[in-house]
Structure formats: C-alpha cells, structure tokens
Coordinates of C-alpha atoms in Angstrom, one line a residue:
M1 CA -51.8 0.3 -50.9
K2 CA -51.7 3.9 -49.8
K3 CA -53.7 3.2 -46.7
L4 CA -51.5 0.3 -45.8
L5 CA -48.4 2.5 -46.0
K6 CA -50.1 5.3 -44.0
G7 CA -51.1 2.8 -41.3
A8 CA -47.6 1.4 -41.1
A9 CA -46.1 4.9 -40.8
V10 CA -48.5 5.8 -38.0
T11 CA -47.6 2.6 -36.2
V12 CA -43.9 3.2 -36.5
V13 CA -44.2 6.7 -35.2
V14 CA -46.3 5.7 -32.2
M15 CA -43.9 2.9 -31.4
V16 CA -40.8 5.1 -31.6
V17 CA -42.5 7.7 -29.3
L18 CA -43.4 4.9 -26.8
I19 CA -39.8 3.5 -26.9
V20 CA -38.4 6.9 -26.1
I21 CA -40.9 7.4 -23.2
N22 CA -40.1 3.9 -21.9
M23 CA -36.3 4.6 -22.0
I24 CA -36.7 7.9 -20.2
C25 CA -38.9 6.2 -17.5
N26 CA -36.4 3.3 -17.1
M27 CA -33.5 5.7 -16.7
N28 CA -35.4 7.5 -13.9
G29 CA -36.3 4.3 -12.1
H30 CA -40.0 4.0 -13.2
E31 CA -41.3 0.7 -14.5
L32 CA -44.1 0.9 -17.0
D33 CA -46.8 -1.8 -17.2
S34 CA -46.5 -3.4 -20.6
V35 CA -50.3 -4.3 -20.9
S36 CA -51.4 -0.7 -20.4
T37 CA -48.6 0.6 -22.6
G38 CA -49.7 -1.7 -25.4
V39 CA -53.3 -0.7 -25.1
V40 CA -52.4 3.0 -25.2
A41 CA -50.2 2.4 -28.2
S42 CA -52.8 0.6 -30.2
V43 CA -55.7 3.0 -29.4
G44 CA -53.5 6.0 -30.1
A45 CA -52.4 4.6 -33.4
M46 CA -56.0 3.9 -34.4
L47 CA -57.1 7.4 -33.4
I48 CA -54.3 9.0 -35.3
Y49 CA -54.9 6.9 -38.4
G50 CA -58.7 7.6 -38.2
G51 CA -58.0 11.4 -38.1
L52 CA -55.6 11.2 -41.0
D53 CA -58.1 9.2 -43.1
K54 CA -60.9 11.5 -42.2
N55 CA -58.9 14.6 -43.3
E56 CA -58.1 12.9 -46.6
K57 CA -61.7 12.1 -47.3
N58 CA -62.7 15.7 -46.5
K59 CA -60.1 17.0 -48.9
D60 CA -61.3 14.7 -51.6
N61 CA -64.9 15.8 -51.1
Q62 CA -64.1 19.5 -51.3
E63 CA -62.4 19.1 -54.7

C-alpha cells in the first residue's frame, strides 16, 4: 500500500508541474504537443518513482 501511495504522490506532483508549464506556455502563445508532453510526464514519473524506491531499498539494507 505504501508503494501505491508513493506512486500516486509522484504522479500528482509531475502532473501539477506539467499543468503549470502548460499554462505558462499557453499564456505566452506557445502550443505544446500533447503526445510528447504525455510521454515526458510518464517517463519522468517512472524515473522519479524508481529513484525513490531505490533510495528506500538502500536505507533498508544499511540498517
């Protein structure tokens, strides 16, 4: 359950950051491609979650 909540939290943070970036770009007249933005969001979330999970495993092994 802890991993599910951590994954959900990472996804929410990545989506909020992308929404802010998208709003800034739209106010300045730049249109972002939704396909590439979606790919970047999903890959970024997976990398962040993988890093957090790896750090947690390292802490557990040191104790």
